[in-house]
């Protein structure tokens, strides 16, 4: 009975995350948030809790509520900061902080932030430093963010190197998450 209850809870957690992702893609942010927060409530261990918090932060990024996303990522990092077994989650947090800081570059919020592009690159560097070799999605995202940032810093050689690395990883591992989306964003950055 306890095992069945734990399995049901884990299933409800995964379903809530799935619905959150579905509604985020459909840009129904309120329904997405409801499901992500439900997943956070259903989280039965630290890894699930942190992954729900990362999903909430990514929703904030999608919804342009960047500071809330940063807060959620910082809270997630505070939970696992001193735990070695959460290297992938730490890398994902740094990767999402890189993405948010890159996007902050193009908003009026950057008046109080010095060099958000350099901050984005630094977070991408941190993610790459701790990402496991099999964390292809994280590595692709980080190299793409670095490539995009270098375009705006007018370092086109470095940008092309980073975007080429991202494409090479995708070519070697076509089953990595969100492949079509990543190809589109990398190619758009190349066009830039």
PDB file of C-alpha atoms in Angstrom:
ATOM      1  CA  UNK A   1       0.000   0.000   0.000  1.00  0.00           C
ATOM      2  CA  UNK A   2       2.815   2.433   0.863  1.00  0.00           C
ATOM      3  CA  UNK A   3       4.679   1.493  -2.326  1.00  0.00           C
ATOM      4  CA  UNK A   4       1.560   2.028  -4.404  1.00  0.00           C
ATOM      5  CA  UNK A   5       1.014   5.409  -2.702  1.00  0.00           C
ATOM      6  CA  UNK A   6       4.604   6.445  -3.466  1.00  0.00           C
ATOM      7  CA  UNK A   7       4.210   5.363  -7.097  1.00  0.00           C
ATOM      8  CA  UNK A   8       0.955   7.310  -7.433  1.00  0.00           C
ATOM      9  CA  UNK A   9       2.611  10.406  -5.951  1.00  0.00           C
ATOM     10  CA  UNK A  10       5.558  10.072  -8.367  1.00  0.00           C
ATOM     11  CA  UNK A  11       3.154   9.653 -11.273  1.00  0.00           C
ATOM     12  CA  UNK A  12       1.130  12.709 -10.219  1.00  0.00           C
ATOM     13  CA  UNK A  13       4.386  14.689  -9.987  1.00  0.00           C
ATOM     14  CA  UNK A  14       5.408  13.700 -13.530  1.00  0.00           C
ATOM     15  CA  UNK A  15       1.909  14.386 -14.883  1.00  0.00           C
ATOM     16  CA  UNK A  16       1.892  17.844 -13.307  1.00  0.00           C
ATOM     17  CA  UNK A  17       5.292  18.639 -14.853  1.00  0.00           C
ATOM     18  CA  UNK A  18       4.052  17.336 -18.205  1.00  0.00           C
ATOM     19  CA  UNK A  19       0.951  19.505 -18.114  1.00  0.00           C
ATOM     20  CA  UNK A  20       3.080  22.469 -17.056  1.00  0.00           C
ATOM     21  CA  UNK A  21       5.296  21.942 -20.099  1.00  0.00           C
ATOM     22  CA  UNK A  22       2.267  21.491 -22.367  1.00  0.00           C
ATOM     23  CA  UNK A  23       0.595  24.705 -21.222  1.00  0.00           C
ATOM     24  CA  UNK A  24       3.896  26.622 -21.390  1.00  0.00           C
ATOM     25  CA  UNK A  25       4.292  25.636 -25.046  1.00  0.00           C
ATOM     26  CA  UNK A  26       0.713  26.762 -25.690  1.00  0.00           C
ATOM     27  CA  UNK A  27       1.572  30.050 -23.897  1.00  0.00           C
ATOM     28  CA  UNK A  28      -1.138  29.450 -21.307  1.00  0.00           C
ATOM     29  CA  UNK A  29       1.138  30.631 -18.535  1.00  0.00           C
ATOM     30  CA  UNK A  30      -1.411  30.614 -15.713  1.00  0.00           C
ATOM     31  CA  UNK A  31      -2.285  26.948 -16.277  1.00  0.00           C
ATOM     32  CA  UNK A  32       1.389  26.128 -16.701  1.00  0.00           C
ATOM     33  CA  UNK A  33       2.247  27.808 -13.396  1.00  0.00           C
ATOM     34  CA  UNK A  34      -0.579  25.992 -11.594  1.00  0.00           C
ATOM     35  CA  UNK A  35       0.764  22.648 -12.756  1.00  0.00           C
ATOM     36  CA  UNK A  36       4.398  23.465 -11.977  1.00  0.00           C
ATOM     37  CA  UNK A  37       3.489  24.611  -8.465  1.00  0.00           C
ATOM     38  CA  UNK A  38       1.423  21.456  -8.025  1.00  0.00           C
ATOM     39  CA  UNK A  39       4.488  19.423  -9.036  1.00  0.00           C
ATOM     40  CA  UNK A  40       6.515  21.364  -6.476  1.00  0.00           C
ATOM     41  CA  UNK A  41       3.962  20.455  -3.777  1.00  0.00           C
ATOM     42  CA  UNK A  42       4.030  16.789  -4.864  1.00  0.00           C
ATOM     43  CA  UNK A  43       7.833  16.602  -4.932  1.00  0.00           C
ATOM     44  CA  UNK A  44       8.896  13.753  -2.678  1.00  0.00           C
ATOM     45  CA  UNK A  45      12.660  14.330  -2.754  1.00  0.00           C
ATOM     46  CA  UNK A  46      15.206  17.078  -3.282  1.00  0.00           C
ATOM     47  CA  UNK A  47      15.813  16.277  -6.968  1.00  0.00           C
ATOM     48  CA  UNK A  48      12.103  16.514  -7.797  1.00  0.00           C
ATOM     49  CA  UNK A  49      11.765  19.747  -5.837  1.00  0.00           C
ATOM     50  CA  UNK A  50      14.738  21.352  -7.578  1.00  0.00           C
ATOM     51  CA  UNK A  51      13.554  20.231 -11.028  1.00  0.00           C
ATOM     52  CA  UNK A  52      10.119  21.731 -10.359  1.00  0.00           C
ATOM     53  CA  UNK A  53      11.782  24.994  -9.302  1.00  0.00           C
ATOM     54  CA  UNK A  54      13.865  25.008 -12.502  1.00  0.00           C
ATOM     55  CA  UNK A  55      10.664  24.474 -14.512  1.00  0.00           C
ATOM     56  CA  UNK A  56       9.035  27.406 -12.699  1.00  0.00           C
ATOM     57  CA  UNK A  57      12.072  29.575 -13.467  1.00  0.00           C
ATOM     58  CA  UNK A  58      11.953  28.585 -17.128  1.00  0.00           C
ATOM     59  CA  UNK A  59       8.274  29.532 -17.195  1.00  0.00           C
ATOM     60  CA  UNK A  60       9.225  32.916 -15.729  1.00  0.00           C
ATOM     61  CA  UNK A  61      11.827  33.314 -18.475  1.00  0.00           C
ATOM     62  CA  UNK A  62       9.251  32.412 -21.137  1.00  0.00           C
ATOM     63  CA  UNK A  63       6.839  34.893 -19.585  1.00  0.00           C
ATOM     64  CA  UNK A  64       9.523  37.650 -19.356  1.00  0.00           C
ATOM     65  CA  UNK A  65       9.315  37.771 -15.553  1.00  0.00           C
ATOM     66  CA  UNK A  66      13.077  37.431 -15.367  1.00  0.00           C
ATOM     67  CA  UNK A  67      13.683  38.489 -11.775  1.00  0.00           C
ATOM     68  CA  UNK A  68      11.198  35.909 -10.490  1.00  0.00           C
ATOM     69  CA  UNK A  69      13.009  33.299 -12.566  1.00  0.00           C
ATOM     70  CA  UNK A  70      16.359  34.316 -11.106  1.00  0.00           C
ATOM     71  CA  UNK A  71      14.880  34.127  -7.608  1.00  0.00           C
ATOM     72  CA  UNK A  72      13.531  30.618  -8.240  1.00  0.00           C
ATOM     73  CA  UNK A  73      16.887  29.449  -9.624  1.00  0.00           C
ATOM     74  CA  UNK A  74      18.778  30.960  -6.691  1.00  0.00           C
ATOM     75  CA  UNK A  75      16.394  29.223  -4.260  1.00  0.00           C
ATOM     76  CA  UNK A  76      16.937  25.921  -6.059  1.00  0.00           C
ATOM     77  CA  UNK A  77      20.707  26.379  -5.945  1.00  0.00           C
ATOM     78  CA  UNK A  78      20.592  27.151  -2.228  1.00  0.00           C
ATOM     79  CA  UNK A  79      18.960  23.765  -1.631  1.00  0.00           C
ATOM     80  CA  UNK A  80      21.684  21.785  -3.447  1.00  0.00           C
ATOM     81  CA  UNK A  81      24.738  24.050  -3.308  1.00  0.00           C
ATOM     82  CA  UNK A  82      26.791  21.723  -1.075  1.00  0.00           C
ATOM     83  CA  UNK A  83      25.477  18.439  -2.484  1.00  0.00           C
ATOM     84  CA  UNK A  84      27.834  16.750  -4.981  1.00  0.00           C
ATOM     85  CA  UNK A  85      25.200  14.346  -6.354  1.00  0.00           C
ATOM     86  CA  UNK A  86      23.265  17.204  -7.984  1.00  0.00           C
ATOM     87  CA  UNK A  87      25.841  18.184 -10.638  1.00  0.00           C
ATOM     88  CA  UNK A  88      23.331  17.973 -13.502  1.00  0.00           C
ATOM     89  CA  UNK A  89      20.785  20.114 -11.670  1.00  0.00           C
ATOM     90  CA  UNK A  90      23.468  22.692 -10.805  1.00  0.00           C
ATOM     91  CA  UNK A  91      24.536  22.779 -14.458  1.00  0.00           C
ATOM     92  CA  UNK A  92      20.899  23.272 -15.529  1.00  0.00           C
ATOM     93  CA  UNK A  93      20.504  26.122 -13.030  1.00  0.00           C
ATOM     94  CA  UNK A  94      23.635  27.872 -14.340  1.00  0.00           C
ATOM     95  CA  UNK A  95      22.474  27.280 -17.925  1.00  0.00           C
ATOM     96  CA  UNK A  96      19.089  28.869 -17.218  1.00  0.00           C
ATOM     97  CA  UNK A  97      20.776  31.791 -15.402  1.00  0.00           C
ATOM     98  CA  UNK A  98      22.897  32.263 -18.531  1.00  0.00           C
ATOM     99  CA  UNK A  99      19.777  32.307 -20.726  1.00  0.00           C
ATOM    100  CA  UNK A 100      17.968  34.777 -18.484  1.00  0.00           C
ATOM    101  CA  UNK A 101      20.956  37.134 -18.319  1.00  0.00           C
ATOM    102  CA  UNK A 102      21.349  36.962 -22.086  1.00  0.00           C
ATOM    103  CA  UNK A 103      17.686  37.926 -22.529  1.00  0.00           C
ATOM    104  CA  UNK A 104      17.972  40.675 -19.907  1.00  0.00           C
ATOM    105  CA  UNK A 105      20.432  42.376 -22.249  1.00  0.00           C
ATOM    106  CA  UNK A 106      17.539  43.373 -24.478  1.00  0.00           C
ATOM    107  CA  UNK A 107      15.187  44.692 -21.803  1.00  0.00           C
ATOM    108  CA  UNK A 108      14.959  47.963 -19.891  1.00  0.00           C
ATOM    109  CA  UNK A 109      15.798  45.993 -16.714  1.00  0.00           C
ATOM    110  CA  UNK A 110      19.506  46.046 -17.513  1.00  0.00           C
ATOM    111  CA  UNK A 111      20.080  49.590 -16.267  1.00  0.00           C
ATOM    112  CA  UNK A 112      21.183  48.243 -12.861  1.00  0.00           C
ATOM    113  CA  UNK A 113      23.091  45.264 -14.264  1.00  0.00           C
ATOM    114  CA  UNK A 114      26.606  45.763 -15.522  1.00  0.00           C
ATOM    115  CA  UNK A 115      27.474  43.697 -18.563  1.00  0.00           C
ATOM    116  CA  UNK A 116      24.624  41.130 -18.633  1.00  0.00           C
ATOM    117  CA  UNK A 117      26.222  39.478 -21.695  1.00  0.00           C
ATOM    118  CA  UNK A 118      29.423  38.822 -19.756  1.00  0.00           C
ATOM    119  CA  UNK A 119      27.355  37.531 -16.835  1.00  0.00           C
ATOM    120  CA  UNK A 120      25.525  35.208 -19.239  1.00  0.00           C
ATOM    121  CA  UNK A 121      28.838  33.884 -20.563  1.00  0.00           C
ATOM    122  CA  UNK A 122      30.140  33.378 -17.021  1.00  0.00           C
ATOM    123  CA  UNK A 123      27.047  31.363 -16.040  1.00  0.00           C
ATOM    124  CA  UNK A 124      27.346  29.290 -19.238  1.00  0.00           C
ATOM    125  CA  UNK A 125      31.006  28.668 -18.364  1.00  0.00           C
ATOM    126  CA  UNK A 126      29.984  27.509 -14.882  1.00  0.00           C
ATOM    127  CA  UNK A 127      27.393  25.154 -16.344  1.00  0.00           C
ATOM    128  CA  UNK A 128      29.883  23.689 -18.822  1.00  0.00           C
ATOM    129  CA  UNK A 129      32.471  23.223 -16.067  1.00  0.00           C
ATOM    130  CA  UNK A 130      30.203  20.932 -14.043  1.00  0.00           C
ATOM    131  CA  UNK A 131      27.955  19.403 -16.728  1.00  0.00           C
ATOM    132  CA  UNK A 132      28.483  15.704 -17.200  1.00  0.00           C
ATOM    133  CA  UNK A 133      29.684  14.606 -20.656  1.00  0.00           C
ATOM    134  CA  UNK A 134      26.258  13.090 -21.355  1.00  0.00           C
ATOM    135  CA  UNK A 135      24.369  16.310 -20.525  1.00  0.00           C
ATOM    136  CA  UNK A 136      24.048  17.107 -24.237  1.00  0.00           C
ATOM    137  CA  UNK A 137      21.063  19.448 -23.917  1.00  0.00           C
ATOM    138  CA  UNK A 138      22.856  21.582 -21.334  1.00  0.00           C
ATOM    139  CA  UNK A 139      26.051  21.688 -23.388  1.00  0.00           C
ATOM    140  CA  UNK A 140      24.148  22.629 -26.566  1.00  0.00           C
ATOM    141  CA  UNK A 141      22.254  25.382 -24.760  1.00  0.00           C
ATOM    142  CA  UNK A 142      25.384  26.811 -23.130  1.00  0.00           C
ATOM    143  CA  UNK A 143      27.376  26.949 -26.360  1.00  0.00           C
ATOM    144  CA  UNK A 144      24.390  28.518 -28.115  1.00  0.00           C
ATOM    145  CA  UNK A 145      24.037  31.173 -25.398  1.00  0.00           C
ATOM    146  CA  UNK A 146      27.768  31.880 -25.484  1.00  0.00           C
ATOM    147  CA  UNK A 147      27.658  32.136 -29.289  1.00  0.00           C
ATOM    148  CA  UNK A 148      24.731  34.534 -29.198  1.00  0.00           C
ATOM    149  CA  UNK A 149      26.391  36.671 -26.516  1.00  0.00           C
ATOM    150  CA  UNK A 150      29.637  36.883 -28.494  1.00  0.00           C
ATOM    151  CA  UNK A 151      27.686  38.163 -31.511  1.00  0.00           C
ATOM    152  CA  UNK A 152      26.528  41.160 -29.468  1.00  0.00           C
ATOM    153  CA  UNK A 153      30.034  41.623 -28.078  1.00  0.00           C
ATOM    154  CA  UNK A 154      31.184  41.734 -31.728  1.00  0.00           C
ATOM    155  CA  UNK A 155      33.519  38.768 -31.292  1.00  0.00           C
ATOM    156  CA  UNK A 156      32.311  36.954 -34.398  1.00  0.00           C
ATOM    157  CA  UNK A 157      35.129  34.404 -34.520  1.00  0.00           C
ATOM    158  CA  UNK A 158      34.388  33.234 -30.981  1.00  0.00           C
ATOM    159  CA  UNK A 159      30.664  33.268 -31.747  1.00  0.00           C
ATOM    160  CA  UNK A 160      31.118  31.042 -34.778  1.00  0.00           C
ATOM    161  CA  UNK A 161      33.283  28.637 -32.759  1.00  0.00           C
ATOM    162  CA  UNK A 162      30.639  28.328 -30.032  1.00  0.00           C
ATOM    163  CA  UNK A 163      27.759  27.845 -32.461  1.00  0.00           C
ATOM    164  CA  UNK A 164      29.761  25.242 -34.393  1.00  0.00           C
ATOM    165  CA  UNK A 165      30.402  23.313 -31.180  1.00  0.00           C
ATOM    166  CA  UNK A 166      26.660  23.377 -30.423  1.00  0.00           C
ATOM    167  CA  UNK A 167      25.810  22.102 -33.904  1.00  0.00           C
ATOM    168  CA  UNK A 168      28.473  19.398 -33.707  1.00  0.00           C
ATOM    169  CA  UNK A 169      27.065  18.114 -30.417  1.00  0.00           C
ATOM    170  CA  UNK A 170      23.595  18.060 -31.973  1.00  0.00           C
ATOM    171  CA  UNK A 171      24.862  16.206 -35.050  1.00  0.00           C
ATOM    172  CA  UNK A 172      26.544  13.568 -32.886  1.00  0.00           C
ATOM    173  CA  UNK A 173      23.510  13.238 -30.592  1.00  0.00           C
ATOM    174  CA  UNK A 174      20.354  13.959 -32.616  1.00  0.00           C
ATOM    175  CA  UNK A 175      18.137  12.481 -29.900  1.00  0.00           C
ATOM    176  CA  UNK A 176      18.980  15.223 -27.400  1.00  0.00           C
ATOM    177  CA  UNK A 177      16.035  17.188 -26.041  1.00  0.00           C
ATOM    178  CA  UNK A 178      14.367  19.893 -28.127  1.00  0.00           C
ATOM    179  CA  UNK A 179      16.566  19.212 -31.163  1.00  0.00           C
ATOM    180  CA  UNK A 180      14.371  21.066 -33.679  1.00  0.00           C
ATOM    181  CA  UNK A 181      14.088  24.129 -31.457  1.00  0.00           C
ATOM    182  CA  UNK A 182      17.851  24.148 -30.811  1.00  0.00           C
ATOM    183  CA  UNK A 183      18.639  23.890 -34.533  1.00  0.00           C
ATOM    184  CA  UNK A 184      16.359  26.832 -35.233  1.00  0.00           C
ATOM    185  CA  UNK A 185      17.843  29.065 -32.537  1.00  0.00           C
ATOM    186  CA  UNK A 186      21.427  28.155 -33.427  1.00  0.00           C
ATOM    187  CA  UNK A 187      20.783  28.836 -37.123  1.00  0.00           C
ATOM    188  CA  UNK A 188      19.135  32.158 -36.248  1.00  0.00           C
ATOM    189  CA  UNK A 189      22.228  33.054 -34.242  1.00  0.00           C
ATOM    190  CA  UNK A 190      24.439  32.075 -37.191  1.00  0.00           C
ATOM    191  CA  UNK A 191      22.352  34.367 -39.365  1.00  0.00           C
ATOM    192  CA  UNK A 192      23.020  37.144 -36.845  1.00  0.00           C
TER     193      UNK A 192
END
